[in-house]
JSON list of C-alpha atoms in Angstrom, two decimals:
[
{"chain": "A", "resi": 724, "resn": "GLN", "atom": "CA", "xyz": [-0.65, 18.52, -1.64]},
{"chain": "A", "resi": 725, "resn": "VAL", "atom": "CA", "xyz": [0.00, 15.31, 0.17]},
{"chain": "A", "resi": 726, "resn": "GLN", "atom": "CA", "xyz": [3.52, 14.03, 0.74]},
{"chain": "A", "resi": 727, "resn": "LEU", "atom": "CA", "xyz": [3.96, 10.16, 1.48]},
{"chain": "A", "resi": 728, "resn": "VAL", "atom": "CA", "xyz": [6.98, 8.29, 2.75]},
{"chain": "A", "resi": 729, "resn": "GLU", "atom": "CA", "xyz": [7.03, 4.56, 3.07]},
{"chain": "A", "resi": 730, "resn": "SER", "atom": "CA", "xyz": [8.96, 2.41, 5.44]},
{"chain": "A", "resi": 731, "resn": "GLY", "atom": "CA", "xyz": [9.23, -1.00, 6.64]},
{"chain": "A", "resi": 732, "resn": "GLY", "atom": "CA", "xyz": [10.41, -2.94, 3.65]},
{"chain": "A", "resi": 733, "resn": "GLY", "atom": "CA", "xyz": [13.48, -5.27, 3.94]},
{"chain": "A", "resi": 734, "resn": "LEU", "atom": "CA", "xyz": [14.59, -8.88, 3.42]},
{"chain": "A", "resi": 735, "resn": "VAL", "atom": "CA", "xyz": [12.51, -11.82, 4.72]},
{"chain": "A", "resi": 736, "resn": "GLN", "atom": "CA", "xyz": [12.35, -15.49, 4.29]},
{"chain": "A", "resi": 737, "resn": "THR", "atom": "CA", "xyz": [9.51, -17.37, 2.78]},
{"chain": "A", "resi": 738, "resn": "GLY", "atom": "CA", "xyz": [6.71, -17.56, 5.26]},
{"chain": "A", "resi": 739, "resn": "GLY", "atom": "CA", "xyz": [7.83, -14.54, 7.14]},
{"chain": "A", "resi": 740, "resn": "SER", "atom": "CA", "xyz": [5.98, -11.18, 7.95]},
{"chain": "A", "resi": 741, "resn": "LEU", "atom": "CA", "xyz": [6.54, -7.53, 7.25]},
{"chain": "A", "resi": 742, "resn": "ARG", "atom": "CA", "xyz": [4.49, -4.53, 8.32]},
{"chain": "A", "resi": 743, "resn": "LEU", "atom": "CA", "xyz": [4.94, -1.46, 5.52]},
{"chain": "A", "resi": 744, "resn": "SER", "atom": "CA", "xyz": [4.06, 1.88, 6.83]},
{"chain": "A", "resi": 745, "resn": "CYS", "atom": "CA", "xyz": [3.17, 4.98, 4.76]},
{"chain": "A", "resi": 746, "resn": "ALA", "atom": "CA", "xyz": [3.37, 8.30, 6.81]},
{"chain": "A", "resi": 747, "resn": "ALA", "atom": "CA", "xyz": [1.49, 11.32, 5.17]},
{"chain": "A", "resi": 748, "resn": "SER", "atom": "CA", "xyz": [1.70, 14.94, 5.50]},
{"chain": "A", "resi": 749, "resn": "GLY", "atom": "CA", "xyz": [0.27, 18.17, 3.89]},
{"chain": "A", "resi": 750, "resn": "ARG", "atom": "CA", "xyz": [-3.29, 18.25, 3.43]},
{"chain": "A", "resi": 751, "resn": "THR", "atom": "CA", "xyz": [-5.91, 16.24, 5.65]},
{"chain": "A", "resi": 752, "resn": "PHE", "atom": "CA", "xyz": [-4.81, 12.79, 5.61]},
{"chain": "A", "resi": 753, "resn": "SER", "atom": "CA", "xyz": [-8.30, 11.54, 6.64]},
{"chain": "A", "resi": 754, "resn": "SER", "atom": "CA", "xyz": [-9.95, 12.99, 3.58]},
{"chain": "A", "resi": 755, "resn": "TYR", "atom": "CA", "xyz": [-7.93, 10.70, 1.01]},
{"chain": "A", "resi": 756, "resn": "SER", "atom": "CA", "xyz": [-8.38, 7.06, 0.25]},
{"chain": "A", "resi": 757, "resn": "MET", "atom": "CA", "xyz": [-5.20, 5.23, 0.26]},
{"chain": "A", "resi": 758, "resn": "GLY", "atom": "CA", "xyz": [-3.76, 2.47, -1.87]},
{"chain": "A", "resi": 759, "resn": "TRP", "atom": "CA", "xyz": [-0.74, 0.26, -1.89]},
{"chain": "A", "resi": 760, "resn": "PHE", "atom": "CA", "xyz": [0.76, -0.96, -5.16]},
{"chain": "A", "resi": 761, "resn": "ARG", "atom": "CA", "xyz": [3.68, -3.03, -6.14]},
{"chain": "A", "resi": 762, "resn": "GLN", "atom": "CA", "xyz": [6.07, -3.15, -8.85]},
{"chain": "A", "resi": 763, "resn": "ALA", "atom": "CA", "xyz": [8.57, -6.01, -9.65]},
{"chain": "A", "resi": 764, "resn": "PRO", "atom": "CA", "xyz": [11.67, -5.55, -11.99]},
{"chain": "A", "resi": 765, "resn": "GLY", "atom": "CA", "xyz": [10.47, -5.46, -15.74]},
{"chain": "A", "resi": 766, "resn": "LYS", "atom": "CA", "xyz": [6.71, -5.70, -14.57]},
{"chain": "A", "resi": 767, "resn": "GLU", "atom": "CA", "xyz": [3.71, -3.43, -14.45]},
{"chain": "A", "resi": 768, "resn": "ARG", "atom": "CA", "xyz": [2.79, -1.56, -11.26]},
{"chain": "A", "resi": 769, "resn": "ASP", "atom": "CA", "xyz": [0.19, -3.83, -9.65]},
{"chain": "A", "resi": 770, "resn": "PHE", "atom": "CA", "xyz": [-2.53, -3.18, -7.29]},
{"chain": "A", "resi": 771, "resn": "VAL", "atom": "CA", "xyz": [-2.24, -4.68, -3.79]},
{"chain": "A", "resi": 772, "resn": "ALA", "atom": "CA", "xyz": [-4.81, -3.07, -1.26]},
{"chain": "A", "resi": 773, "resn": "ALA", "atom": "CA", "xyz": [-6.73, -0.02, -0.81]},
{"chain": "A", "resi": 774, "resn": "ILE", "atom": "CA", "xyz": [-8.94, 1.54, 1.81]},
{"chain": "A", "resi": 775, "resn": "THR", "atom": "CA", "xyz": [-11.76, 4.38, 1.51]},
{"chain": "A", "resi": 776, "resn": "TRP", "atom": "CA", "xyz": [-11.40, 7.25, 3.59]},
{"chain": "A", "resi": 777, "resn": "THR", "atom": "CA", "xyz": [-15.08, 7.65, 3.98]},
{"chain": "A", "resi": 778, "resn": "ASP", "atom": "CA", "xyz": [-16.51, 4.32, 5.35]},
{"chain": "A", "resi": 779, "resn": "GLY", "atom": "CA", "xyz": [-13.17, 2.25, 5.67]},
{"chain": "A", "resi": 780, "resn": "SER", "atom": "CA", "xyz": [-14.16, -0.22, 3.12]},
{"chain": "A", "resi": 781, "resn": "LEU", "atom": "CA", "xyz": [-11.12, -2.40, 2.23]},
{"chain": "A", "resi": 782, "resn": "ILE", "atom": "CA", "xyz": [-10.06, -4.02, -1.20]},
{"chain": "A", "resi": 783, "resn": "HIS", "atom": "CA", "xyz": [-7.45, -6.60, -1.55]},
{"chain": "A", "resi": 784, "resn": "ALA", "atom": "CA", "xyz": [-6.00, -8.08, -4.67]},
{"chain": "A", "resi": 785, "resn": "ASN", "atom": "CA", "xyz": [-6.81, -11.99, -4.97]},
{"chain": "A", "resi": 786, "resn": "SER", "atom": "CA", "xyz": [-3.05, -12.64, -4.99]},
{"chain": "A", "resi": 787, "resn": "VAL", "atom": "CA", "xyz": [-2.87, -11.27, -1.34]},
{"chain": "A", "resi": 788, "resn": "LYS", "atom": "CA", "xyz": [-6.34, -11.89, 0.02]},
{"chain": "A", "resi": 789, "resn": "GLY", "atom": "CA", "xyz": [-6.00, -13.79, 3.51]},
{"chain": "A", "resi": 790, "resn": "ARG", "atom": "CA", "xyz": [-2.13, -12.85, 3.62]},
{"chain": "A", "resi": 791, "resn": "PHE", "atom": "CA", "xyz": [-2.01, -8.82, 3.66]},
{"chain": "A", "resi": 792, "resn": "THR", "atom": "CA", "xyz": [-4.11, -6.63, 5.18]},
{"chain": "A", "resi": 793, "resn": "ILE", "atom": "CA", "xyz": [-4.43, -2.60, 4.71]},
{"chain": "A", "resi": 794, "resn": "SER", "atom": "CA", "xyz": [-5.48, -0.55, 7.67]},
{"chain": "A", "resi": 795, "resn": "ARG", "atom": "CA", "xyz": [-5.16, 3.22, 8.80]},
{"chain": "A", "resi": 796, "resn": "ASP", "atom": "CA", "xyz": [-4.61, 5.43, 11.59]},
{"chain": "A", "resi": 797, "resn": "ASN", "atom": "CA", "xyz": [-6.07, 8.81, 10.90]},
{"chain": "A", "resi": 798, "resn": "ALA", "atom": "CA", "xyz": [-4.70, 10.20, 14.29]},
{"chain": "A", "resi": 799, "resn": "LYS", "atom": "CA", "xyz": [-1.09, 8.99, 13.19]},
{"chain": "A", "resi": 800, "resn": "ASP", "atom": "CA", "xyz": [-1.72, 10.01, 9.34]},
{"chain": "A", "resi": 801, "resn": "THR", "atom": "CA", "xyz": [-0.41, 6.57, 8.54]},
{"chain": "A", "resi": 802, "resn": "VAL", "atom": "CA", "xyz": [-1.80, 3.77, 6.41]},
{"chain": "A", "resi": 803, "resn": "TYR", "atom": "CA", "xyz": [-0.36, 0.17, 7.10]},
{"chain": "A", "resi": 804, "resn": "LEU", "atom": "CA", "xyz": [0.32, -2.86, 4.99]},
{"chain": "A", "resi": 805, "resn": "GLN", "atom": "CA", "xyz": [0.52, -6.13, 7.36]},
{"chain": "A", "resi": 806, "resn": "MET", "atom": "CA", "xyz": [2.08, -8.81, 5.14]},
{"chain": "A", "resi": 807, "resn": "ASN", "atom": "CA", "xyz": [1.93, -12.24, 6.57]},
{"chain": "A", "resi": 808, "resn": "SER", "atom": "CA", "xyz": [2.86, -15.75, 4.82]},
{"chain": "A", "resi": 809, "resn": "LEU", "atom": "CA", "xyz": [5.34, -13.92, 2.36]},
{"chain": "A", "resi": 810, "resn": "LYS", "atom": "CA", "xyz": [6.18, -15.65, -0.79]},
{"chain": "A", "resi": 811, "resn": "PRO", "atom": "CA", "xyz": [9.29, -15.03, -3.27]},
{"chain": "A", "resi": 812, "resn": "ASP", "atom": "CA", "xyz": [6.61, -13.82, -5.86]},
{"chain": "A", "resi": 813, "resn": "ASP", "atom": "CA", "xyz": [5.58, -10.94, -3.26]},
{"chain": "A", "resi": 814, "resn": "THR", "atom": "CA", "xyz": [9.37, -9.38, -4.05]},
{"chain": "A", "resi": 815, "resn": "ALA", "atom": "CA", "xyz": [8.75, -5.94, -5.63]},
{"chain": "A", "resi": 816, "resn": "ILE", "atom": "CA", "xyz": [8.94, -2.21, -4.75]},
{"chain": "A", "resi": 817, "resn": "TYR", "atom": "CA", "xyz": [6.03, -1.40, -2.78]},
{"chain": "A", "resi": 818, "resn": "TYR", "atom": "CA", "xyz": [4.42, 2.13, -3.04]},
{"chain": "A", "resi": 819, "resn": "CYS", "atom": "CA", "xyz": [1.58, 3.89, -1.22]},
{"chain": "A", "resi": 820, "resn": "ALA", "atom": "CA", "xyz": [-0.87, 6.30, -2.96]},
{"chain": "A", "resi": 821, "resn": "ALA", "atom": "CA", "xyz": [-3.50, 8.68, -2.00]},
{"chain": "A", "resi": 822, "resn": "LYS", "atom": "CA", "xyz": [-6.56, 9.99, -3.91]},
{"chain": "A", "resi": 823, "resn": "SER", "atom": "CA", "xyz": [-9.74, 11.83, -3.29]},
{"chain": "A", "resi": 824, "resn": "GLY", "atom": "CA", "xyz": [-12.87, 9.85, -3.32]},
{"chain": "A", "resi": 825, "resn": "ARG", "atom": "CA", "xyz": [-13.37, 6.07, -3.07]},
{"chain": "A", "resi": 826, "resn": "ALA", "atom": "CA", "xyz": [-10.55, 3.82, -3.07]},
{"chain": "A", "resi": 827, "resn": "VAL", "atom": "CA", "xyz": [-10.03, 2.07, -6.79]},
{"chain": "A", "resi": 828, "resn": "VAL", "atom": "CA", "xyz": [-7.48, -0.54, -8.08]},
{"chain": "A", "resi": 829, "resn": "VAL", "atom": "CA", "xyz": [-6.38, 1.51, -10.81]},
{"chain": "A", "resi": 830, "resn": "ALA", "atom": "CA", "xyz": [-2.97, 3.24, -10.25]},
{"chain": "A", "resi": 831, "resn": "SER", "atom": "CA", "xyz": [-3.57, 6.02, -12.78]},
{"chain": "A", "resi": 832, "resn": "LEU", "atom": "CA", "xyz": [-6.44, 7.23, -10.69]},
{"chain": "A", "resi": 833, "resn": "TYR", "atom": "CA", "xyz": [-4.30, 8.08, -7.74]},
{"chain": "A", "resi": 834, "resn": "ASP", "atom": "CA", "xyz": [-3.09, 11.56, -7.33]},
{"chain": "A", "resi": 835, "resn": "TYR", "atom": "CA", "xyz": [-0.17, 11.10, -5.01]},
{"chain": "A", "resi": 836, "resn": "TRP", "atom": "CA", "xyz": [2.50, 8.73, -4.70]},
{"chain": "A", "resi": 837, "resn": "GLY", "atom": "CA", "xyz": [5.45, 7.70, -2.40]},
{"chain": "A", "resi": 838, "resn": "GLN", "atom": "CA", "xyz": [9.00, 7.02, -3.43]},
{"chain": "A", "resi": 839, "resn": "GLY", "atom": "CA", "xyz": [8.48, 3.23, -2.65]},
{"chain": "A", "resi": 840, "resn": "THR", "atom": "CA", "xyz": [10.11, 0.56, -0.31]},
{"chain": "A", "resi": 841, "resn": "GLN", "atom": "CA", "xyz": [11.72, -2.71, -1.39]},
{"chain": "A", "resi": 842, "resn": "VAL", "atom": "CA", "xyz": [10.32, -5.87, -0.07]},
{"chain": "A", "resi": 843, "resn": "THR", "atom": "CA", "xyz": [12.46, -8.88, -1.07]},
{"chain": "A", "resi": 844, "resn": "VAL", "atom": "CA", "xyz": [11.41, -12.48, 0.00]},
{"chain": "A", "resi": 845, "resn": "VAL", "atom": "CA", "xyz": [13.91, -15.30, -0.26]},
{"chain": "A", "resi": 846, "resn": "SER", "atom": "CA", "xyz": [13.19, -19.00, -0.37]}
]
């Protein structure tokens, strides 16, 4: 079992930045690939970014490329999502997730989920 707890969400103006954190506990964190997803009201849960545990390879959704960056610190059992140049369309609940094997963009393939953290971007 892996327990995930997100933090770092909040209210920010357009163009601002936030850094989300996801702290993991339970089984060996470094053995899991980690992903960030987001869900806006009335919409599907969308992929944002992911990192594979074996080689650190990254995937970022086209909508966030150049603005968001996923990273991880295995010593701290934490994965981060640095979000810059935020837009109102980025408003959503952000979830982190964990899975064995390589990181993928499909939410249903992740085994463990955090409770989410709200990000609100106002103009």
